[in-house]
mmCIF file with all atom_site columns, C-alpha atoms in Angstrom:
data_model
loop_
_atom_site.group_PDB
_atom_site.id
_atom_site.type_symbol
_atom_site.label_atom_id
_atom_site.label_alt_id
_atom_site.label_comp_id
_atom_site.label_asym_id
_atom_site.label_entity_id
_atom_site.label_seq_id
_atom_site.pdbx_PDB_ins_code
_atom_site.Cartn_x
_atom_site.Cartn_y
_atom_site.Cartn_z
_atom_site.occupancy
_atom_site.B_iso_or_equiv
_atom_site.pdbx_formal_charge
_atom_site.auth_seq_id
_atom_site.auth_comp_id
_atom_site.auth_asym_id
_atom_site.auth_atom_id
_atom_site.pdbx_PDB_model_num
ATOM 1  C CA . MET A 1 1  ? 146.208 103.215 93.734  1.00 54.00 ? 1  MET A CA 1
ATOM 2  C CA . SER A 1 2  ? 143.880 100.488 92.614  1.00 68.00 ? 2  SER A CA 1
ATOM 3  C CA . ASP A 1 3  ? 143.050 99.785  96.282  1.00 73.00 ? 3  ASP A CA 1
ATOM 4  C CA . VAL A 1 4  ? 141.799 103.345 96.666  1.00 74.00 ? 4  VAL A CA 1
ATOM 5  C CA . THR A 1 5  ? 139.598 103.201 93.582  1.00 86.00 ? 5  THR A CA 1
ATOM 6  C CA . GLU A 1 6  ? 138.182 99.814  94.597  1.00 87.00 ? 6  GLU A CA 1
ATOM 7  C CA . LYS A 1 7  ? 137.306 101.195 98.041  1.00 86.00 ? 7  LYS A CA 1
ATOM 8  C CA . GLN A 1 8  ? 135.720 104.257 96.449  1.00 88.00 ? 8  GLN A CA 1
ATOM 9  C CA . GLU A 1 9  ? 133.692 102.101 94.085  1.00 89.00 ? 9  GLU A CA 1
ATOM 10 C CA . LYS A 1 10 ? 132.500 99.891  96.956  1.00 88.00 ? 10 LYS A CA 1
ATOM 11 C CA . GLN A 1 11 ? 131.570 102.939 99.009  1.00 90.00 ? 11 GLN A CA 1
ATOM 12 C CA . GLU A 1 12 ? 129.692 104.549 96.106  1.00 91.00 ? 12 GLU A CA 1
ATOM 13 C CA . LYS A 1 13 ? 127.861 101.304 95.425  1.00 89.00 ? 13 LYS A CA 1
ATOM 14 C CA . GLN A 1 14 ? 126.859 100.983 99.083  1.00 90.00 ? 14 GLN A CA 1
ATOM 15 C CA . GLU A 1 15 ? 125.702 104.625 99.234  1.00 91.00 ? 15 GLU A CA 1
ATOM 16 C CA . LYS A 1 16 ? 123.637 104.143 96.094  1.00 88.00 ? 16 LYS A CA 1
ATOM 17 C CA . GLN A 1 17 ? 122.003 101.025 97.549  1.00 88.00 ? 17 GLN A CA 1
ATOM 18 C CA . GLU A 1 18 ? 121.250 102.805 100.853 1.00 87.00 ? 18 GLU A CA 1
ATOM 19 C CA . LYS A 1 19 ? 119.727 105.735 98.977  1.00 84.00 ? 19 LYS A CA 1
ATOM 20 C CA . GLN A 1 20 ? 117.508 103.394 96.956  1.00 82.00 ? 20 GLN A CA 1
ATOM 21 C CA . GLU A 1 21 ? 116.358 101.573 100.122 1.00 80.00 ? 21 GLU A CA 1
ATOM 22 C CA . LYS A 1 22 ? 115.556 104.912 101.758 1.00 78.00 ? 22 LYS A CA 1
ATOM 23 C CA . GLN A 1 23 ? 113.453 105.974 98.753  1.00 74.00 ? 23 GLN A CA 1
ATOM 24 C CA . GLU A 1 24 ? 111.531 102.689 98.834  1.00 70.00 ? 24 GLU A CA 1
ATOM 25 C CA . LYS A 1 25 ? 110.716 103.237 102.517 1.00 67.00 ? 25 LYS A CA 1
ATOM 26 C CA . GLN A 1 26 ? 109.384 106.727 101.773 1.00 66.00 ? 26 GLN A CA 1
ATOM 27 C CA . GLU A 1 27 ? 106.702 105.617 99.321  1.00 62.00 ? 27 GLU A CA 1
ATOM 28 C CA . LYS A 1 28 ? 103.635 107.817 99.398  1.00 62.00 ? 28 LYS A CA 1
ATOM 29 C CA . PRO A 1 29 ? 100.577 106.519 101.218 1.00 60.00 ? 29 PRO A CA 1
ATOM 30 C CA . ALA A 1 30 ? 97.599  105.644 99.076  1.00 67.00 ? 30 ALA A CA 1
ATOM 31 C CA . VAL A 1 31 ? 95.161  108.497 98.528  1.00 77.00 ? 31 VAL A CA 1
ATOM 32 C CA . ASP A 1 32 ? 91.862  107.564 100.147 1.00 87.00 ? 32 ASP A CA 1
ATOM 33 C CA . VAL A 1 33 ? 89.572  109.835 98.115  1.00 91.00 ? 33 VAL A CA 1
ATOM 34 C CA . GLN A 1 34 ? 87.916  109.371 94.764  1.00 93.00 ? 34 GLN A CA 1
ATOM 35 C CA . ILE A 1 35 ? 86.251  111.738 92.331  1.00 93.00 ? 35 ILE A CA 1
ATOM 36 C CA . ASP A 1 36 ? 82.883  112.993 93.674  1.00 94.00 ? 36 ASP A CA 1
ATOM 37 C CA . ASP A 1 37 ? 83.857  112.243 97.311  1.00 95.00 ? 37 ASP A CA 1
ATOM 38 C CA . ARG A 1 38 ? 83.169  114.934 99.893  1.00 96.00 ? 38 ARG A CA 1
ATOM 39 C CA . ILE A 1 39 ? 86.012  116.536 101.852 1.00 96.00 ? 39 ILE A CA 1
ATOM 40 C CA . GLN A 1 40 ? 86.456  119.194 104.517 1.00 96.00 ? 40 GLN A CA 1
ATOM 41 C CA . VAL A 1 41 ? 89.505  121.452 104.415 1.00 95.00 ? 41 VAL A CA 1
ATOM 42 C CA . THR A 1 42 ? 91.580  121.295 107.620 1.00 95.00 ? 42 THR A CA 1
ATOM 43 C CA . LYS A 1 43 ? 94.345  123.828 106.865 1.00 94.00 ? 43 LYS A CA 1
ATOM 44 C CA . GLY A 1 44 ? 94.750  127.158 105.149 1.00 93.00 ? 44 GLY A CA 1
ATOM 45 C CA . GLU A 1 45 ? 92.530  129.953 103.917 1.00 93.00 ? 45 GLU A CA 1
ATOM 46 C CA . TYR A 1 46 ? 89.489  127.713 103.403 1.00 93.00 ? 46 TYR A CA 1
ATOM 47 C CA . ASN A 1 47 ? 89.782  125.856 106.725 1.00 95.00 ? 47 ASN A CA 1
ATOM 48 C CA . GLY A 1 48 ? 86.440  124.271 107.657 1.00 95.00 ? 48 GLY A CA 1
ATOM 49 C CA . GLU A 1 49 ? 84.888  124.625 104.202 1.00 94.00 ? 49 GLU A CA 1
ATOM 50 C CA . LYS A 1 50 ? 83.293  121.589 102.557 1.00 95.00 ? 50 LYS A CA 1
ATOM 51 C CA . ALA A 1 51 ? 83.844  120.649 98.926  1.00 96.00 ? 51 ALA A CA 1
ATOM 52 C CA . SER A 1 52 ? 83.505  117.853 96.402  1.00 96.00 ? 52 SER A CA 1
ATOM 53 C CA . VAL A 1 53 ? 86.499  116.287 94.648  1.00 96.00 ? 53 VAL A CA 1
ATOM 54 C CA . ILE A 1 54 ? 86.765  117.065 90.920  1.00 97.00 ? 54 ILE A CA 1
ATOM 55 C CA . ASN A 1 55 ? 90.126  115.455 90.130  1.00 96.00 ? 55 ASN A CA 1
ATOM 56 C CA . ILE A 1 56 ? 93.043  113.764 91.912  1.00 95.00 ? 56 ILE A CA 1
ATOM 57 C CA . TYR A 1 57 ? 96.705  114.585 91.314  1.00 93.00 ? 57 TYR A CA 1
ATOM 58 C CA . ASN A 1 58 ? 99.978  113.301 92.832  1.00 89.00 ? 58 ASN A CA 1
ATOM 59 C CA . ASN A 1 59 ? 100.272 115.968 95.532  1.00 90.00 ? 59 ASN A CA 1
ATOM 60 C CA . THR A 1 60 ? 96.859  117.649 95.489  1.00 93.00 ? 60 THR A CA 1
ATOM 61 C CA . ILE A 1 61 ? 93.190  117.265 94.673  1.00 96.00 ? 61 ILE A CA 1
ATOM 62 C CA . ALA A 1 62 ? 91.029  119.655 92.675  1.00 97.00 ? 62 ALA A CA 1
ATOM 63 C CA . VAL A 1 63 ? 87.837  120.610 94.512  1.00 97.00 ? 63 VAL A CA 1
ATOM 64 C CA . ASN A 1 64 ? 84.646  122.560 93.976  1.00 96.00 ? 64 ASN A CA 1
ATOM 65 C CA . PHE A 1 65 ? 83.567  124.384 97.165  1.00 95.00 ? 65 PHE A CA 1
ATOM 66 C CA . ASP A 1 66 ? 79.918  124.369 98.209  1.00 91.00 ? 66 ASP A CA 1
ATOM 67 C CA . ASN A 1 67 ? 79.555  127.707 99.984  1.00 90.00 ? 67 ASN A CA 1
ATOM 68 C CA . VAL A 1 68 ? 82.524  129.711 98.690  1.00 90.00 ? 68 VAL A CA 1
ATOM 69 C CA . LYS A 1 69 ? 81.459  131.824 95.721  1.00 91.00 ? 69 LYS A CA 1
ATOM 70 C CA . GLN A 1 70 ? 83.448  133.877 93.255  1.00 91.00 ? 70 GLN A CA 1
ATOM 71 C CA . ASN A 1 71 ? 82.543  137.456 92.313  1.00 93.00 ? 71 ASN A CA 1
ATOM 72 C CA . ASP A 1 72 ? 80.393  136.244 89.407  1.00 94.00 ? 72 ASP A CA 1
ATOM 73 C CA . GLY A 1 73 ? 78.403  133.923 91.707  1.00 90.00 ? 73 GLY A CA 1
ATOM 74 C CA . SER A 1 74 ? 79.931  130.637 90.572  1.00 91.00 ? 74 SER A CA 1
ATOM 75 C CA . SER A 1 75 ? 81.372  128.132 93.047  1.00 92.00 ? 75 SER A CA 1
ATOM 76 C CA . LEU A 1 76 ? 85.099  128.431 93.698  1.00 94.00 ? 76 LEU A CA 1
ATOM 77 C CA . ARG A 1 77 ? 87.349  125.697 92.291  1.00 95.00 ? 77 ARG A CA 1
ATOM 78 C CA . THR A 1 78 ? 90.884  125.241 93.586  1.00 96.00 ? 78 THR A CA 1
ATOM 79 C CA . VAL A 1 79 ? 93.462  122.619 94.566  1.00 96.00 ? 79 VAL A CA 1
ATOM 80 C CA . VAL A 1 80 ? 94.128  121.341 98.090  1.00 95.00 ? 80 VAL A CA 1
ATOM 81 C CA . LYS A 1 81 ? 97.201  119.442 99.319  1.00 94.00 ? 81 LYS A CA 1
ATOM 82 C CA . HIS A 1 82 ? 96.646  115.872 100.516 1.00 91.00 ? 82 HIS A CA 1
ATOM 83 C CA . ASP A 1 83 ? 97.618  116.773 104.095 1.00 92.00 ? 83 ASP A CA 1
ATOM 84 C CA . SER A 1 84 ? 95.145  119.682 104.204 1.00 93.00 ? 84 SER A CA 1
ATOM 85 C CA . TYR A 1 85 ? 91.789  117.899 104.116 1.00 94.00 ? 85 TYR A CA 1
ATOM 86 C CA . LYS A 1 86 ? 89.817  115.031 105.572 1.00 94.00 ? 86 LYS A CA 1
ATOM 87 C CA . LYS A 1 87 ? 87.219  112.860 103.890 1.00 94.00 ? 87 LYS A CA 1
ATOM 88 C CA . ILE A 1 88 ? 83.657  113.251 105.145 1.00 93.00 ? 88 ILE A CA 1
ATOM 89 C CA . LYS A 1 89 ? 80.453  111.334 104.561 1.00 85.00 ? 89 LYS A CA 1
ATOM 90 C CA . GLY A 1 90 ? 77.590  112.715 102.539 1.00 64.00 ? 90 GLY A CA 1
#
């Protein structure tokens, strides 16, 4: 029976190592925007709208839209996923 447990341990160890290597390969790309940069939304409800970056998070950025206003007249603030915008100049 010790042969079986040794094989299981080897297999588990190998699977764990493969899983760790896979996670290392899937590291997130560096976010190329900074606070106060200008972006244009490329997906979703606000597609085509321009905004300025307020804050940067792991999966999203917080933005303040230029031309999208709330009912009280203030500029709309929301979050946008990293794959849903592109950086623009100006």
